[in-house]
CSV table of C-alpha atoms in Angstrom, one decimal:
chain,number,residue,atom,x,y,z
O,1,SER,CA,9.2,-42.0,-1.1
O,2,SER,CA,7.7,-45.1,0.6
O,3,GLU,CA,5.1,-45.2,-2.3
O,4,VAL,CA,8.0,-45.2,-4.8
O,5,LEU,CA,9.9,-47.9,-3.0
O,6,GLU,CA,6.8,-50.1,-2.6
O,7,ALA,CA,6.0,-49.7,-6.4
O,8,ILE,CA,9.6,-50.8,-7.3
O,9,GLU,CA,9.5,-53.7,-4.8
O,10,ASN,CA,6.2,-54.9,-6.4
O,11,VAL,CA,7.8,-55.0,-9.9
O,12,ILE,CA,10.9,-56.9,-8.6
O,13,GLN,CA,8.6,-59.3,-6.7
O,14,GLY,CA,6.8,-60.1,-10.0
O,15,VAL,CA,10.2,-60.8,-11.6
O,16,LEU,CA,11.2,-63.1,-8.7
O,17,GLN,CA,7.9,-65.0,-8.8
O,18,SER,CA,8.3,-65.6,-12.6
O,19,LEU,CA,11.8,-67.0,-11.9
O,20,ALA,CA,10.5,-69.2,-9.1
O,21,GLN,CA,7.9,-70.7,-11.5
O,22,LYS,CA,10.7,-71.2,-14.1
O,23,LYS,CA,9.1,-68.6,-16.4
O,24,ALA,CA,10.9,-65.9,-18.2
O,25,PRO,CA,10.2,-62.5,-16.4
O,26,VAL,CA,8.3,-59.9,-18.3
O,27,LEU,CA,7.8,-56.1,-17.7
O,28,THR,CA,4.5,-54.7,-19.0
O,29,VAL,CA,4.4,-51.0,-20.1
O,30,ALA,CA,1.8,-48.9,-21.8
O,31,ASN,CA,2.2,-48.0,-25.4
O,32,ARG,CA,2.9,-44.4,-24.7
O,33,THR,CA,3.5,-43.2,-28.3
O,34,ASP,CA,0.4,-44.9,-29.9
O,35,TRP,CA,-2.3,-42.4,-30.8
O,36,ARG,CA,-4.9,-45.1,-30.3
O,37,ASN,CA,-4.1,-44.9,-26.5
O,38,ILE,CA,-4.6,-41.2,-26.4
O,39,GLU,CA,-7.8,-39.3,-26.0
O,40,PHE,CA,-8.3,-35.6,-26.3
O,41,LYS,CA,-10.2,-33.8,-23.5
O,42,ASP,CA,-10.8,-30.0,-23.8
O,43,SER,CA,-10.0,-29.4,-20.1
O,44,VAL,CA,-6.8,-31.5,-20.0
O,45,GLY,CA,-5.4,-31.9,-23.5
O,46,LEU,CA,-3.9,-35.2,-24.7
O,47,GLN,CA,-4.3,-37.9,-22.0
O,48,MET,CA,-3.7,-41.6,-21.9
O,49,ILE,CA,-6.9,-43.7,-21.8
O,50,PRO,CA,-7.4,-45.7,-18.6
O,51,HIS,CA,-7.1,-49.2,-20.3
O,52,SER,CA,-4.5,-48.5,-22.9
O,53,THR,CA,-2.8,-51.2,-25.0
O,54,THR,CA,0.5,-52.4,-23.5
O,55,LYS,CA,3.7,-53.9,-24.8
O,56,GLN,CA,5.8,-56.6,-23.1
O,57,ILE,CA,9.5,-56.2,-22.5
O,58,ARG,CA,10.5,-59.8,-22.3
O,59,SER,CA,13.7,-61.2,-20.8
O,60,ASP,CA,13.8,-64.2,-23.1
O,61,CYS,CA,13.6,-62.4,-26.5
O,62,PRO,CA,16.8,-61.2,-28.1
O,63,GLN,CA,15.1,-57.9,-29.3
O,64,SER,CA,13.8,-56.9,-25.9
O,65,ALA,CA,16.2,-58.6,-23.4
O,66,PRO,CA,18.7,-55.7,-23.4
O,67,ARG,CA,15.9,-53.2,-22.6
O,68,PHE,CA,14.6,-55.5,-19.9
O,69,ALA,CA,18.1,-55.5,-18.3
O,70,LEU,CA,18.4,-51.7,-18.6
O,71,MET,CA,15.0,-51.1,-17.0
O,72,LEU,CA,16.0,-53.2,-14.0
O,73,LYS,CA,19.3,-51.4,-13.8
O,74,ILE,CA,17.6,-48.0,-13.7
O,75,LEU,CA,15.0,-49.2,-11.3
O,76,SER,CA,17.8,-50.2,-8.9
O,77,MET,CA,19.4,-46.8,-9.3
O,78,ILE,CA,16.1,-45.1,-8.5
O,79,TYR,CA,15.5,-47.3,-5.5
O,80,LYS,CA,19.0,-46.5,-4.0
O,81,MET,CA,18.5,-42.7,-4.7
O,82,VAL,CA,15.0,-42.7,-3.0
O,83,GLN,CA,16.4,-44.7,0.0
O,84,SER,CA,19.4,-42.3,0.5
O,85,ASN,CA,17.4,-39.2,-0.5
O,86,THR,CA,19.9,-38.3,-3.2
O,87,TYR,CA,19.1,-37.1,-6.8
O,88,ALA,CA,20.6,-37.5,-10.2
O,89,THR,CA,19.9,-35.9,-13.6
O,90,LYS,CA,19.1,-38.0,-16.7
O,91,ARG,CA,22.6,-37.1,-17.9
O,92,ASP,CA,24.2,-38.4,-14.7
O,93,ILE,CA,22.5,-41.7,-15.2
O,94,TYR,CA,23.6,-42.0,-18.8
O,95,TYR,CA,27.2,-41.0,-17.9
O,96,SER,CA,27.3,-43.5,-15.1
O,97,ASP,CA,27.8,-46.2,-17.8
O,98,THR,CA,27.7,-44.8,-21.4
O,99,LEU,CA,28.8,-48.2,-22.9
O,100,LEU,CA,25.9,-49.9,-21.2
O,101,PHE,CA,23.2,-47.4,-22.0
O,102,GLY,CA,24.5,-46.6,-25.5
O,103,SER,CA,22.7,-43.2,-25.8
O,104,GLN,CA,21.0,-40.5,-23.8
O,105,GLY,CA,17.8,-41.2,-25.8
O,106,VAL,CA,17.6,-44.8,-24.5
O,107,VAL,CA,17.9,-43.5,-20.9
O,108,ASP,CA,15.2,-40.8,-21.4
O,109,SER,CA,12.8,-43.3,-23.0
O,110,ILE,CA,13.3,-45.9,-20.2
O,111,ILE,CA,12.8,-43.3,-17.5
O,112,ASN,CA,9.5,-42.3,-19.1
O,113,ASP,CA,8.4,-46.0,-19.4
O,114,ILE,CA,9.3,-46.6,-15.7
O,115,SER,CA,7.3,-43.5,-14.6
O,116,CYS,CA,4.3,-44.6,-16.7
O,117,MET,CA,4.6,-48.3,-15.5
O,118,LEU,CA,4.8,-47.3,-11.8
O,119,LYS,CA,2.2,-44.5,-12.2
O,120,ILE,CA,4.5,-42.1,-10.4
O,121,PRO,CA,5.5,-38.7,-11.7
O,122,ARG,CA,9.1,-38.5,-13.0
O,123,ARG,CA,10.1,-35.9,-10.5
O,124,SER,CA,9.1,-38.2,-7.6
O,125,LEU,CA,11.7,-40.8,-8.8
O,126,HIS,CA,14.5,-38.5,-7.7
O,127,ILE,CA,15.5,-37.9,-11.3
O,128,LEU,CA,16.1,-34.3,-12.1
O,129,SER,CA,15.6,-32.8,-15.6
O,130,THR,CA,18.5,-30.8,-16.9
O,131,THR,CA,16.7,-27.6,-17.5
O,132,LYS,CA,17.2,-25.0,-20.2
O,133,GLY,CA,14.2,-22.7,-19.6
O,134,PHE,CA,14.3,-19.1,-18.4
O,135,VAL,CA,11.8,-17.0,-16.4
O,136,ALA,CA,11.8,-13.2,-15.9
O,137,GLY,CA,9.2,-10.5,-15.0
O,138,ASN,CA,6.9,-9.8,-12.2
O,139,LEU,CA,7.7,-12.8,-10.0
O,140,SER,CA,9.6,-13.1,-6.7
O,141,TYR,CA,10.3,-15.8,-4.1
O,142,THR,CA,12.7,-16.6,-1.3
O,143,GLU,CA,15.5,-19.2,-1.7
O,144,GLU,CA,16.0,-21.8,1.0
O,145,ASP,CA,19.0,-19.9,2.4
O,146,GLY,CA,16.8,-16.8,2.8
O,147,THR,CA,18.0,-15.0,-0.3
O,148,LYS,CA,15.1,-13.0,-1.9
O,149,VAL,CA,15.0,-13.4,-5.6
O,150,ASN,CA,13.1,-10.7,-7.6
O,151,CYS,CA,12.8,-11.4,-11.4
O,152,THR,CA,11.2,-7.9,-11.9
O,153,CYS,CA,14.4,-6.1,-12.7
O,154,SER,CA,15.4,-6.9,-16.3
O,155,ALA,CA,18.9,-8.0,-15.4
O,156,THR,CA,17.4,-10.9,-13.3
O,157,VAL,CA,16.7,-13.9,-15.5
O,158,CYS,CA,16.2,-17.1,-13.5
O,159,ILE,CA,17.0,-20.5,-14.9
O,160,ILE,CA,14.0,-22.7,-14.2
O,161,LYS,CA,15.0,-25.3,-11.6
O,162,GLN,CA,13.2,-28.3,-10.1
O,163,LYS,CA,13.1,-26.5,-6.7
O,164,HIS,CA,10.9,-23.7,-8.1
O,165,LEU,CA,8.1,-26.3,-8.8
O,166,ASN,CA,7.4,-27.1,-5.1
O,167,ARG,CA,7.5,-23.5,-3.9
O,168,LYS,CA,4.5,-22.1,-1.9
O,169,ASP,CA,5.9,-18.5,-1.6
O,170,LEU,CA,5.7,-17.4,-5.2
O,171,ILE,CA,4.5,-13.7,-5.3
O,172,SER,CA,3.3,-11.9,-8.5
O,173,HIS,CA,1.2,-9.0,-9.6
O,174,ALA,CA,1.4,-10.0,-13.2
O,175,LYS,CA,-1.6,-9.4,-15.4
O,176,PHE,CA,-0.7,-12.2,-17.9
O,177,MET,CA,2.0,-14.7,-18.7
O,178,LEU,CA,3.9,-14.7,-22.1
O,179,ILE,CA,5.5,-17.9,-23.3
O,180,VAL,CA,8.2,-17.1,-25.9
O,181,GLU,CA,9.4,-19.8,-28.3
O,182,LYS,CA,13.0,-18.6,-28.8
O,183,ASP,CA,15.8,-17.4,-26.6
O,184,ALA,CA,16.7,-14.6,-29.0
O,185,THR,CA,13.1,-13.1,-28.9
O,186,PHE,CA,13.0,-13.5,-25.1
O,187,GLN,CA,16.3,-11.6,-24.8
O,188,ARG,CA,15.1,-8.9,-27.2
O,189,LEU,CA,12.0,-8.3,-25.0
O,190,LEU,CA,14.2,-8.1,-21.9
O,191,ASP,CA,16.4,-5.5,-23.6
O,192,ASP,CA,13.3,-3.5,-24.4
O,193,ASP,CA,12.1,-3.8,-20.8
O,194,PHE,CA,8.8,-5.1,-22.2
O,195,PHE,CA,7.4,-6.6,-19.0
O,196,ASN,CA,7.5,-3.3,-17.2
O,197,LYS,CA,6.4,-1.0,-20.0
O,198,VAL,CA,3.1,-2.5,-21.1
O,199,SER,CA,1.7,-4.0,-17.9
O,200,PRO,CA,3.3,-6.3,-15.3
O,201,CYS,CA,3.7,-9.8,-16.8
O,202,ILE,CA,5.8,-13.0,-16.4
O,203,MET,CA,7.8,-14.1,-19.4
O,204,ILE,CA,9.0,-17.7,-19.9
O,205,THR,CA,11.0,-19.4,-22.6
O,206,GLY,CA,11.7,-23.1,-23.1
O,207,ARG,CA,14.3,-22.0,-25.7
O,208,GLY,CA,12.6,-24.2,-28.4
O,209,VAL,CA,10.9,-27.4,-27.5
O,210,PRO,CA,10.3,-27.0,-23.7
O,211,ASP,CA,11.8,-29.4,-21.2
O,212,LEU,CA,9.7,-30.9,-18.4
O,213,ASN,CA,10.6,-28.3,-15.8
O,214,THR,CA,9.5,-25.4,-18.0
O,215,ARG,CA,6.2,-27.1,-18.7
O,216,LEU,CA,5.7,-27.8,-15.0
O,217,LEU,CA,6.4,-24.2,-14.1
O,218,VAL,CA,4.0,-22.8,-16.7
O,219,ARG,CA,1.3,-25.0,-15.2
O,220,LYS,CA,2.3,-24.1,-11.6
O,221,LEU,CA,2.1,-20.4,-12.3
O,222,TRP,CA,-1.2,-20.8,-14.0
O,223,ASP,CA,-2.6,-22.8,-11.1
O,224,SER,CA,-1.2,-20.2,-8.6
O,225,PHE,CA,-2.3,-16.9,-10.2
O,226,GLN,CA,-5.0,-17.9,-12.7
O,227,ILE,CA,-3.9,-15.2,-15.2
O,228,PRO,CA,-4.2,-15.3,-19.0
O,229,VAL,CA,-1.4,-17.2,-20.8
O,230,PHE,CA,-0.3,-16.1,-24.3
O,231,SER,CA,2.2,-17.7,-26.6
O,232,LEU,CA,4.5,-16.0,-29.0
O,233,MET,CA,5.9,-18.4,-31.6
O,234,ASP,CA,7.3,-18.3,-35.1
O,235,ALA,CA,4.6,-18.5,-37.9
O,236,ASP,CA,5.7,-22.0,-39.0
O,237,PRO,CA,4.7,-25.6,-38.3
O,238,HIS,CA,7.5,-26.1,-35.7
O,239,GLY,CA,6.3,-23.0,-33.7
O,240,VAL,CA,2.7,-24.3,-33.8
O,241,GLU,CA,4.0,-27.8,-32.6
O,242,ILE,CA,5.8,-26.2,-29.6
O,243,MET,CA,2.7,-24.2,-28.7
O,244,CYS,CA,0.6,-27.4,-28.8
O,245,VAL,CA,3.0,-29.1,-26.4
O,246,TYR,CA,2.5,-26.3,-23.8
O,247,LYS,CA,-1.3,-26.2,-24.4
O,248,TYR,CA,-2.3,-29.8,-25.0
O,249,GLY,CA,0.8,-31.8,-24.1
O,250,SER,CA,2.7,-34.4,-26.0
O,251,VAL,CA,1.8,-38.0,-26.9
O,252,SER,CA,4.8,-39.5,-25.1
O,253,MET,CA,4.0,-37.7,-21.8
O,254,SER,CA,0.2,-38.0,-22.0
O,255,PHE,CA,0.2,-40.2,-18.9
O,256,GLU,CA,1.2,-37.0,-16.9
O,257,ALA,CA,-1.1,-34.6,-18.8
O,258,HIS,CA,-2.8,-33.3,-15.6
O,259,HIS,CA,0.4,-31.7,-14.3
O,260,LEU,CA,1.8,-30.5,-17.6
O,261,THR,CA,-0.8,-28.9,-19.8
O,262,VAL,CA,-2.5,-25.4,-19.8
O,263,PRO,CA,-5.4,-25.8,-22.2
O,264,SER,CA,-6.4,-22.1,-21.7
O,265,ILE,CA,-3.2,-20.9,-23.6
O,266,LYS,CA,-4.0,-18.4,-26.4
O,267,TRP,CA,-2.0,-18.0,-29.7
O,268,LEU,CA,-1.0,-14.4,-29.6
O,269,GLY,CA,1.4,-14.4,-32.5
O,270,LEU,CA,3.0,-14.6,-34.9
O,271,LEU,CA,-0.2,-15.5,-36.8
O,272,PRO,CA,-0.1,-16.4,-40.5
O,273,SER,CA,-2.9,-13.8,-41.0
O,274,ASP,CA,-0.7,-11.1,-39.5
O,275,LEU,CA,1.8,-11.4,-42.3
O,276,LYS,CA,-0.8,-10.2,-44.9
O,277,ARG,CA,-2.3,-7.7,-42.5
O,278,LEU,CA,1.0,-6.1,-41.8
O,279,ASN,CA,2.1,-6.2,-45.5
O,280,ILE,CA,5.2,-8.2,-44.7
O,281,SER,CA,7.2,-8.4,-47.9
O,282,LYS,CA,7.2,-11.8,-49.5
O,283,ASP,CA,11.0,-11.6,-49.9
O,284,ALA,CA,11.2,-11.7,-46.0
O,285,LEU,CA,9.3,-15.0,-45.8
O,286,ILE,CA,10.8,-18.5,-46.1
O,287,PRO,CA,9.4,-21.1,-48.5
O,288,PHE,CA,8.1,-24.4,-47.0
O,289,THR,CA,10.3,-27.5,-47.0
O,290,LYS,CA,8.8,-31.0,-47.5
O,291,GLN,CA,9.3,-31.5,-43.8
O,292,ASP,CA,7.3,-28.4,-43.1
O,293,GLN,CA,4.5,-29.6,-45.3
O,294,ASN,CA,4.4,-33.0,-43.6
O,295,LYS,CA,4.5,-31.5,-40.1
O,296,LEU,CA,1.6,-29.1,-40.9
O,297,ALA,CA,-0.5,-31.9,-42.4
O,298,SER,CA,0.1,-34.0,-39.3
O,299,ILE,CA,-0.9,-31.1,-37.0
O,300,GLN,CA,-4.1,-30.4,-39.0
O,301,LYS,CA,-5.3,-34.0,-38.5
O,302,ARG,CA,-4.9,-33.9,-34.7
O,303,PRO,CA,-8.1,-34.1,-32.6
O,304,TYR,CA,-7.7,-30.7,-30.9
O,305,ILE,CA,-7.6,-28.7,-34.1
O,306,ALA,CA,-11.2,-29.6,-34.8
O,307,CYS,CA,-12.4,-27.7,-31.7
O,308,GLN,CA,-10.2,-24.6,-32.5
O,309,PRO,CA,-11.9,-23.2,-35.7
O,310,LEU,CA,-9.8,-20.0,-35.5
O,311,TRP,CA,-6.5,-22.0,-35.3
O,312,LYS,CA,-7.8,-24.2,-38.2
O,313,LYS,CA,-8.2,-21.1,-40.3
O,314,GLU,CA,-4.7,-19.8,-39.5
O,315,LEU,CA,-3.2,-23.2,-40.4
O,316,GLU,CA,-5.2,-23.2,-43.7
O,317,ILE,CA,-3.7,-19.8,-44.5
O,318,MET,CA,-0.2,-21.2,-43.7
O,319,ALA,CA,-0.8,-24.3,-45.8
O,320,ALA,CA,-2.2,-22.3,-48.8
O,321,SER,CA,0.8,-19.8,-48.9
O,322,GLU,CA,3.4,-22.5,-48.2
O,323,LEU,CA,5.5,-19.7,-46.6
O,324,LYS,CA,6.7,-19.4,-43.0
O,325,ALA,CA,8.1,-16.5,-41.0
O,326,GLU,CA,10.2,-16.1,-37.9
O,327,ILE,CA,9.2,-13.5,-35.2
O,328,GLN,CA,12.3,-11.5,-36.2
O,329,VAL,CA,10.6,-10.7,-39.5
O,330,LEU,CA,8.9,-7.8,-37.7
O,331,THR,CA,12.2,-6.0,-37.5
O,332,SER,CA,11.7,-5.3,-41.2
O,333,LEU,CA,9.0,-2.8,-40.1
O,334,SER,CA,11.2,-1.3,-37.4
O,335,GLN,CA,13.8,-2.5,-34.9
O,336,ASP,CA,11.5,-2.3,-31.8
O,337,TYR,CA,8.2,-3.1,-33.7
O,338,LEU,CA,7.6,-6.3,-31.7
O,339,SER,CA,7.7,-4.6,-28.2
O,340,ARG,CA,6.5,-1.1,-29.1
O,341,VAL,CA,3.6,-1.8,-31.5
O,342,TYR,CA,2.9,-5.4,-32.2
O,343,LEU,CA,2.5,-6.9,-28.7
O,344,PRO,CA,0.8,-3.8,-27.0
O,345,ASN,CA,-1.8,-3.6,-29.8
O,346,LYS,CA,-2.5,-7.4,-29.7
O,347,LEU,CA,-2.9,-7.3,-25.9
O,348,GLN,CA,-5.0,-4.2,-25.9
O,349,PHE,CA,-7.4,-5.1,-28.8
O,350,GLY,CA,-7.6,-8.9,-28.3
O,351,GLY,CA,-5.6,-9.9,-31.4
O,352,TRP,CA,-5.2,-13.6,-30.4
O,353,VAL,CA,-6.9,-16.8,-31.3
């Protein structure tokens, strides 16, 4: 906490020095979303280059002055929270003055800019992420009040919380981790008692694009247990994008890549090549939209696809067919095909890329 306070004090000192010299204060932040500032490293994923280009948030420019003021406002809120050892969610910050901030997106973006500018992980700024991810399976730990939590019984689904990320007492005998894109598929696998039937495993879902806590937990579990990590996504550009976020990270959070990515994640399914192999009827597939075409073309150009020849091939199959499929398409073969046939065969015979 003293490191956070000192970093904020240094920023404010810079503002005061500018004012003393009768100069307009400026905040300098890295261009987080510029691909030219991002390098791809096989062992880490997408990470920000050490001397990235920056942008200036000026206090004397009509376009940037409001953002300059909001950054100082949020810096003061963080400073008070760290001093008093209190916490707030991003939503709490937005709702503390909705007229001032204008939208939740503005608050989120400024918090990421501050984290990057101070070179301090967001969770150290006493700002909690509102989480939407779930974890279940062969995992247990003890709550602060002494309550033992065991996720192994299929009725126990734990919402991923910030406090899970600092735990030292996680216990698991899981043989692998399965990241599931959607809540509906996750619930289906729970109903089928999948994680007990095949072999002990930990299942996680970010319920779509994963929030920060879900990504941090996947990384923590991988660090703790060093077990294989598989992903189960829809066979569409959106599913591939989500899997890439878990595996290689996102451009906007590349400054924190070391804590967030798991480059060893394998693509278990649903693979575009599976659709032909399993004779899925074309009537059950969904035609591409223009948005799908653009998303896929953008993914195919990314630096990490070049070093994944098998992924490249799967994306070419998807691009050539211009068809996509949800995981639920497997129910056209039989209601429990996913948990009874598809996943056990894939895991046993190495059907991943």
